[in-house]
């Protein structure tokens, strides 16, 4: 069994119903060497009474002959009573199960194959049942402090998506699936990130999330659970590494064309893109409001600018008071247009940001790519088209 990337020396194995020394004590786990010594060939999970439950084999060979006969008699009597009292009993024994759910049934305390979807029969008195939802779920790991390999201190959280692939194992193997998954995820994340440097955490979050998901799958597989996606969220750097300053390099969560790049290649791409978006002039237009900015933009609109950009932008601006206002810059035809309200045509790109960040971006204090990388600018549409706003910003600085 692998936990946090290390082998514990133990594996889930099928166990005999009785201990070889203490006949009245069944076990749960045993090392591989012990099984090899005792010639146990059949391997399963920690269900000694149903060793092949992970393979959808629910044959229970631990039940004695007398117990099996009593079980058969009781089940037959309950079936008979249910049949005689039908259709009244039908209101209590028939359950409707949707496609995304299964019912796990324990008949006289012993596990049965999962039932559903559709109409299923649950016998009264002798059947205990529990519904299991198979749809993908998601939860957030709250930000926690992690000490990195180089002595830095970061606050990191995670968004995790998972689903249940074995309803029976999710009920039998763990008592509280949600709480156990959250605790395991948090511990695995802290263990994995403590072995990385601050620079690796900043630039390889996507790769680290994939590796963390594989490690979690190894731990949660015996629970009938599969982790689909792990996205690490770097809240902030609380302490710089002991060796020196690491630099505020934080990659955006999803930049088209950069998702597959990691490590030095990703940093190099970030460097060239940020240099491409660097301002070419130190002059800046000074405005105090978005309306004043729109007036300055109106004065520089031209057919030449429209030919260079060929795009329509919609700005959703949030003020300090929390109100949201809409503005547009239409550079699709003619000499262009701008103003407050909804654009006259469908925008190519929608940008959401605060009023202060918008003014800082057009004044030259905040570059568009840096604003997007830090999460202060949210873009809906093509990122390359959004970066064409740099042409308008440069034009404003020269006026």
Coordinates of C-alpha atoms in Angstrom, one line a residue:
X1 CA 0.0 0.0 0.0
X2 CA 1.5 3.4 -1.0
X3 CA 0.9 6.4 1.1
X4 CA 2.3 9.9 0.3
X5 CA 4.7 8.3 -2.3
X6 CA 6.2 5.8 0.2
X7 CA 5.6 2.1 0.5
X8 CA 4.3 1.1 3.9
X9 CA 5.3 -2.5 3.5
X10 CA 1.6 -3.6 3.9
X11 CA -0.9 -4.6 1.3
X12 CA -4.6 -5.3 1.3
X13 CA -4.9 -9.1 1.2
X14 CA -7.6 -11.7 1.7
X15 CA -7.6 -13.1 5.2
X16 CA -8.9 -16.3 6.6
X17 CA -12.1 -16.1 8.7
X18 CA -10.2 -17.1 11.9
X19 CA -6.8 -16.3 13.2
X20 CA -4.3 -19.1 13.2
X21 CA -3.4 -18.5 16.8
X22 CA -6.5 -17.0 18.3
X23 CA -9.4 -18.8 16.6
X24 CA -12.0 -16.2 17.8
X25 CA -10.1 -13.2 16.4
X26 CA -10.4 -12.2 12.7
X27 CA -7.8 -9.8 11.4
X28 CA -7.8 -6.9 9.0
X29 CA -4.3 -6.4 7.6
X30 CA -1.3 -8.5 7.2
X31 CA 2.1 -8.0 5.6
X32 CA 2.9 -9.6 2.3
X33 CA 5.7 -11.7 3.8
X34 CA 3.2 -13.3 6.3
X35 CA 0.9 -14.2 3.4
X36 CA 3.7 -15.7 1.4
X37 CA 4.7 -17.8 4.4
X38 CA 1.2 -19.1 4.9
X39 CA 0.5 -19.6 1.1
X40 CA -2.4 -17.3 0.8
X41 CA -2.9 -16.8 -2.9
X42 CA -6.1 -14.8 -3.1
X43 CA -5.7 -11.1 -2.8
X44 CA -8.4 -8.6 -2.0
X45 CA -9.2 -5.7 0.3
X46 CA -9.8 -5.5 4.0
X47 CA -13.1 -7.4 3.8
X48 CA -12.2 -10.8 5.0
X49 CA -15.7 -12.1 4.5
X50 CA -16.0 -10.9 0.8
X51 CA -12.3 -10.9 -0.4
X52 CA -13.2 -10.1 -4.1
X53 CA -15.7 -7.2 -3.5
X54 CA -13.4 -4.9 -5.5
X55 CA -14.0 -7.2 -8.5
X56 CA -17.8 -7.2 -8.1
X57 CA -17.7 -10.7 -6.7
X58 CA -20.0 -10.8 -3.6
X59 CA -19.7 -14.5 -2.9
X60 CA -19.6 -15.1 0.8
X61 CA -17.7 -18.3 1.6
X62 CA -17.3 -17.7 5.3
X63 CA -20.9 -18.6 6.2
X64 CA -21.4 -21.9 7.8
X65 CA -24.0 -24.5 6.7
X66 CA -26.3 -24.0 9.7
X67 CA -26.2 -20.2 9.3
X68 CA -26.9 -20.5 5.6
X69 CA -30.0 -22.7 6.2
X70 CA -31.3 -20.3 8.8
X71 CA -30.7 -17.4 6.4
X72 CA -32.5 -19.2 3.6
X73 CA -35.5 -20.0 5.8
X74 CA -35.9 -16.4 7.1
X75 CA -35.5 -14.9 3.7
X76 CA -38.2 -17.3 2.3
X77 CA -40.6 -16.4 5.1
X78 CA -40.2 -12.7 4.5
X79 CA -40.6 -13.1 0.7
X80 CA -43.8 -15.1 1.4
X81 CA -45.3 -12.5 3.8
X82 CA -44.4 -9.7 1.3
X83 CA -46.1 -11.6 -1.5
X84 CA -49.2 -12.3 0.5
X85 CA -49.7 -8.7 1.6
X86 CA -49.0 -7.3 -1.9
X87 CA -49.9 -4.7 -3.2
X88 CA -50.0 -3.0 0.3
X89 CA -46.4 -4.1 1.0
X90 CA -45.4 -2.8 -2.4
X91 CA -45.5 0.8 -1.0
X92 CA -42.8 -0.2 1.5
X93 CA -40.6 -2.7 -0.4
X94 CA -40.3 -1.1 -3.8
X95 CA -37.8 1.7 -4.2
X96 CA -37.1 3.9 -7.3
X97 CA -33.4 4.4 -7.9
X98 CA -32.3 7.0 -10.5
X99 CA -29.4 6.4 -12.9
X100 CA -26.9 8.4 -10.8
X101 CA -27.5 6.4 -7.6
X102 CA -27.2 2.9 -6.4
X103 CA -28.6 1.1 -3.3
X104 CA -26.2 -0.9 -1.1
X105 CA -28.2 -3.6 0.8
X106 CA -27.2 -5.6 3.9
X107 CA -29.4 -8.7 4.2
X108 CA -29.3 -10.1 7.7
X109 CA -26.1 -8.2 8.2
X110 CA -24.3 -9.5 5.1
X111 CA -23.5 -7.5 2.0
X112 CA -25.4 -7.9 -1.2
X113 CA -24.6 -6.7 -4.7
X114 CA -25.6 -3.0 -5.3
X115 CA -29.1 -2.5 -6.8
X116 CA -30.3 0.0 -9.4
X117 CA -31.1 1.9 -11.4
X118 CA -34.8 1.5 -11.8
X119 CA -37.3 -0.2 -9.4
X120 CA -35.6 -2.4 -6.8
X121 CA -37.0 -4.7 -4.1
X122 CA -35.9 -4.1 -0.5
X123 CA -37.3 -6.7 1.9
X124 CA -38.7 -5.4 5.2
X125 CA -37.1 -6.3 8.6
X126 CA -34.1 -8.2 7.2
X127 CA -32.8 -5.6 4.7
X128 CA -30.8 -2.5 5.7
X129 CA -30.1 -0.3 2.8
X130 CA -28.2 3.0 2.0
X131 CA -28.2 5.1 -1.1
X132 CA -24.9 6.1 -2.7
X133 CA -24.6 9.0 -5.2
X134 CA -22.2 8.3 -8.1
X135 CA -22.1 11.8 -9.4
X136 CA -18.9 13.9 -9.3
X137 CA -18.5 15.9 -6.1
X138 CA -16.2 18.7 -5.3
X139 CA -14.8 20.3 -2.1
X140 CA -12.2 22.8 -1.2
X141 CA -9.3 22.2 1.1
X142 CA -9.0 25.4 3.2
X143 CA -5.7 27.3 3.0
X144 CA -3.0 25.9 5.3
X145 CA 0.5 26.9 6.0
X146 CA 3.2 24.8 4.4
X147 CA 6.9 25.0 5.0
X148 CA 8.7 24.4 1.7
X149 CA 11.9 22.5 1.1
X150 CA 14.0 25.7 0.9
X151 CA 12.6 27.2 4.2
X152 CA 9.8 29.3 2.8
X153 CA 6.3 29.5 4.2
X154 CA 3.3 29.6 1.9
X155 CA -0.5 29.5 2.3
X156 CA -1.9 26.9 -0.1
X157 CA -5.4 25.5 -0.6
X158 CA -6.9 23.1 -3.2
X159 CA -10.1 22.4 -5.1
X160 CA -10.7 18.7 -5.5
X161 CA -13.2 16.8 -7.6
X162 CA -13.9 13.1 -6.9
X163 CA -16.5 10.4 -7.6
X164 CA -17.4 7.0 -6.3
X165 CA -16.8 4.0 -8.6
X166 CA -17.6 1.2 -6.1
X167 CA -20.8 1.9 -4.0
X168 CA -20.2 -1.2 -1.8
X169 CA -16.6 -0.3 -0.9
X170 CA -17.5 3.3 -0.2
X171 CA -20.0 2.1 2.4
X172 CA -18.1 -0.8 3.9
X173 CA -14.5 0.4 3.9
X174 CA -14.9 3.8 5.6
X175 CA -17.3 5.2 8.1
X176 CA -17.4 8.8 7.0
X177 CA -16.3 9.1 3.4
X178 CA -16.4 12.9 3.1
X179 CA -14.5 13.6 6.3
X180 CA -11.9 10.9 5.5
X181 CA -11.4 12.2 2.0
X182 CA -10.9 15.8 3.2
X183 CA -8.5 14.8 5.9
X184 CA -6.5 12.6 3.5
X185 CA -6.4 15.3 0.9
X186 CA -5.1 17.9 3.3
X187 CA -2.4 15.6 4.7
X188 CA -1.3 14.5 1.2
X189 CA -1.1 18.0 0.0
X190 CA 1.0 19.2 2.9
X191 CA 3.3 16.2 2.7
X192 CA 3.8 16.6 -1.1
X193 CA 4.4 20.4 -1.0
X194 CA 6.8 20.2 1.9
X195 CA 9.2 18.4 -0.4
X196 CA 9.1 21.2 -3.0
X197 CA 10.8 24.5 -3.2
X198 CA 8.8 27.8 -3.3
X199 CA 9.8 28.3 -7.0
X200 CA 8.5 24.8 -7.9
X201 CA 5.2 25.4 -6.1
X202 CA 4.8 28.8 -7.9
X203 CA 5.6 27.5 -11.5
X204 CA 4.5 23.9 -11.5
X205 CA 1.1 24.0 -9.8
X206 CA -0.6 22.1 -12.6
X207 CA 2.0 19.3 -12.6
X208 CA 2.0 19.1 -8.8
X209 CA -1.8 18.9 -8.8
X210 CA -1.7 15.9 -11.3
X211 CA 0.9 14.1 -9.1
X212 CA -1.1 14.8 -6.0
X213 CA -4.2 13.4 -7.6
X214 CA -2.4 10.1 -8.4
X215 CA -1.1 9.8 -4.9
X216 CA -4.5 10.4 -3.5
X217 CA -6.0 7.8 -5.8
X218 CA -3.6 5.2 -4.4
X219 CA -4.9 6.0 -0.9
X220 CA -8.6 6.3 -1.7
X221 CA -8.9 3.3 -4.1
X222 CA -9.7 0.8 -1.3
X223 CA -12.6 3.1 -0.4
X224 CA -14.2 2.8 -3.8
X225 CA -13.3 6.5 -4.6
X226 CA -11.5 8.1 -7.5
X227 CA -10.0 11.6 -7.5
X228 CA -10.6 13.2 -10.9
X229 CA -9.0 16.6 -10.6
X230 CA -6.8 18.5 -8.1
X231 CA -6.2 22.2 -8.6
X232 CA -3.7 23.8 -6.1
X233 CA -4.4 27.4 -5.1
X234 CA -1.5 29.5 -3.9
X235 CA -3.0 32.1 -1.5
X236 CA 0.3 33.9 -0.8
X237 CA 3.9 33.7 0.3
X238 CA 4.1 34.3 4.1
X239 CA 7.9 34.0 4.3
X240 CA 10.6 34.0 1.7
X241 CA 13.1 31.1 1.5
X242 CA 16.2 31.1 3.5
X243 CA 18.4 31.2 0.5
X244 CA 17.1 34.5 -0.8
X245 CA 14.2 36.1 -2.7
X246 CA 12.3 33.8 -5.0
X247 CA 10.5 36.4 -7.0
X248 CA 6.7 36.9 -7.3
X249 CA 6.2 34.5 -10.1
X250 CA 2.6 33.2 -10.1
X251 CA 1.2 31.6 -13.2
X252 CA -2.4 32.2 -14.1
X253 CA -4.8 29.3 -13.5
X254 CA -5.4 28.5 -17.2
X255 CA -3.5 30.4 -19.9
X256 CA -4.3 29.1 -23.4
X257 CA -1.1 27.6 -24.8
X258 CA 0.8 27.4 -21.5
X259 CA -1.1 24.6 -19.7
X260 CA 1.4 21.9 -20.7
X261 CA 4.5 23.9 -19.9
X262 CA 6.3 23.3 -16.6
X263 CA 9.4 24.4 -14.9
X264 CA 12.0 26.5 -16.7
X265 CA 10.1 26.4 -20.0
X266 CA 7.0 27.9 -18.4
X267 CA 9.1 30.6 -16.7
X268 CA 10.7 31.4 -20.0
X269 CA 7.3 31.7 -21.7
X270 CA 6.1 33.9 -18.9
X271 CA 9.2 36.1 -19.3
X272 CA 8.8 36.6 -23.1
X273 CA 5.0 37.2 -22.8
X274 CA 5.5 39.8 -20.1
X275 CA 8.3 41.5 -22.0
X276 CA 6.0 41.6 -25.1
X277 CA 3.4 43.4 -23.0
X278 CA 5.9 45.8 -21.4
X279 CA 5.2 49.5 -22.0
X280 CA 7.5 51.2 -24.5
X281 CA 7.1 54.7 -23.0
X282 CA 7.2 56.1 -19.5
X283 CA 4.6 58.8 -20.3
X284 CA 1.1 58.1 -19.0
X285 CA -2.3 59.6 -19.4
X286 CA -3.7 60.9 -16.1
X287 CA -7.4 60.4 -15.4
X288 CA -9.4 60.2 -12.2
X289 CA -12.5 58.3 -13.3
X290 CA -13.6 55.8 -15.9
X291 CA -15.7 58.4 -17.7
X292 CA -12.6 60.6 -18.0
X293 CA -10.8 57.6 -19.4
X294 CA -13.5 57.0 -22.0
X295 CA -13.2 60.7 -23.0
X296 CA -9.4 60.2 -23.5
X297 CA -10.0 57.0 -25.5
X298 CA -12.5 58.8 -27.7
X299 CA -9.9 61.4 -28.6
X300 CA -7.4 58.8 -30.0
X301 CA -9.9 56.6 -32.0
X302 CA -9.0 56.4 -35.6
X303 CA -9.5 54.1 -38.7
X304 CA -5.8 53.1 -38.4
X305 CA -6.4 51.9 -34.8
X306 CA -9.4 50.0 -35.9
X307 CA -7.4 48.2 -38.7
X308 CA -4.8 47.2 -36.2
X309 CA -7.1 45.8 -33.5
X310 CA -10.3 44.7 -35.2
X311 CA -12.1 43.7 -32.0
X312 CA -14.9 44.9 -29.7
X313 CA -14.4 45.0 -25.9
X314 CA -16.8 45.0 -23.1
X315 CA -15.6 46.2 -19.6
X316 CA -17.5 45.1 -16.4
X317 CA -16.1 47.6 -13.9
X318 CA -16.6 47.2 -10.1
X319 CA -16.3 50.4 -8.1
X320 CA -15.2 50.8 -4.5
X321 CA -18.8 50.8 -3.3
X322 CA -19.4 47.4 -4.9
X323 CA -21.5 48.6 -7.9
X324 CA -20.9 47.2 -11.3
X325 CA -21.0 49.4 -14.5
X326 CA -20.6 48.4 -18.1
X327 CA -18.4 50.2 -20.7
X328 CA -17.3 49.3 -24.2
X329 CA -14.7 50.1 -26.8
X330 CA -15.7 49.1 -30.3
X331 CA -12.8 48.9 -32.7
X332 CA -14.5 46.8 -35.4
X333 CA -15.4 49.3 -38.1
X334 CA -15.2 53.0 -39.1
X335 CA -13.2 55.2 -36.7
X336 CA -14.3 53.2 -33.7
X337 CA -16.5 54.1 -30.7
X338 CA -16.5 54.0 -26.9
X339 CA -18.8 54.9 -24.0
X340 CA -20.8 53.7 -21.1
X341 CA -23.4 50.9 -21.4
X342 CA -23.7 47.8 -23.5
X343 CA -21.7 47.6 -26.8
X344 CA -23.7 48.0 -30.0
X345 CA -22.6 44.5 -31.2
X346 CA -21.6 41.2 -29.6
X347 CA -18.2 41.8 -27.9
X348 CA -15.2 39.7 -28.9
X349 CA -13.8 39.9 -25.3
X350 CA -15.3 40.7 -22.0
X351 CA -13.0 42.0 -19.2
X352 CA -14.0 42.2 -15.5
X353 CA -11.8 44.2 -13.2
X354 CA -12.0 47.0 -10.6
X355 CA -12.1 50.7 -11.4
X356 CA -8.7 51.3 -9.8
X357 CA -7.1 48.5 -11.8
X358 CA -8.6 49.7 -15.1
X359 CA -7.2 53.2 -14.5
X360 CA -3.8 51.8 -13.5
X361 CA -3.7 49.7 -16.6
X362 CA -4.4 52.6 -19.0
X363 CA -2.1 54.9 -17.1
X364 CA 0.8 52.4 -17.5
X365 CA 1.1 51.4 -13.9
X366 CA -0.4 47.9 -14.5
X367 CA 0.3 45.8 -17.6
X368 CA -2.6 43.7 -19.0
X369 CA -0.7 40.4 -18.8
X370 CA 0.5 41.0 -15.2
X371 CA -3.1 41.9 -14.2
X372 CA -4.4 38.7 -15.8
X373 CA -1.6 36.6 -14.2
X374 CA -2.3 37.9 -10.7
X375 CA -6.1 37.3 -11.1
X376 CA -7.0 41.0 -11.0
X377 CA -8.2 40.8 -14.6
X378 CA -10.7 38.2 -15.6
X379 CA -11.1 37.6 -19.4
X380 CA -13.9 35.9 -21.2
X381 CA -12.9 35.3 -24.8
X382 CA -9.6 35.0 -26.7
X383 CA -6.6 36.0 -24.6
X384 CA -4.6 37.1 -27.6
X385 CA -7.4 39.5 -28.6
X386 CA -7.6 40.9 -25.1
X387 CA -3.8 41.6 -25.2
X388 CA -4.4 43.8 -28.3
X389 CA -5.6 46.5 -25.9
X390 CA -1.9 47.2 -25.4
X391 CA -2.0 49.0 -28.8
X392 CA -4.7 51.4 -27.5
X393 CA -2.7 51.9 -24.2
X394 CA 0.5 52.8 -26.1
X395 CA -1.5 55.2 -28.2
X396 CA -2.9 56.9 -25.1
X397 CA 0.6 57.4 -23.6
X398 CA 1.9 59.2 -26.7
X399 CA -0.9 61.8 -26.6

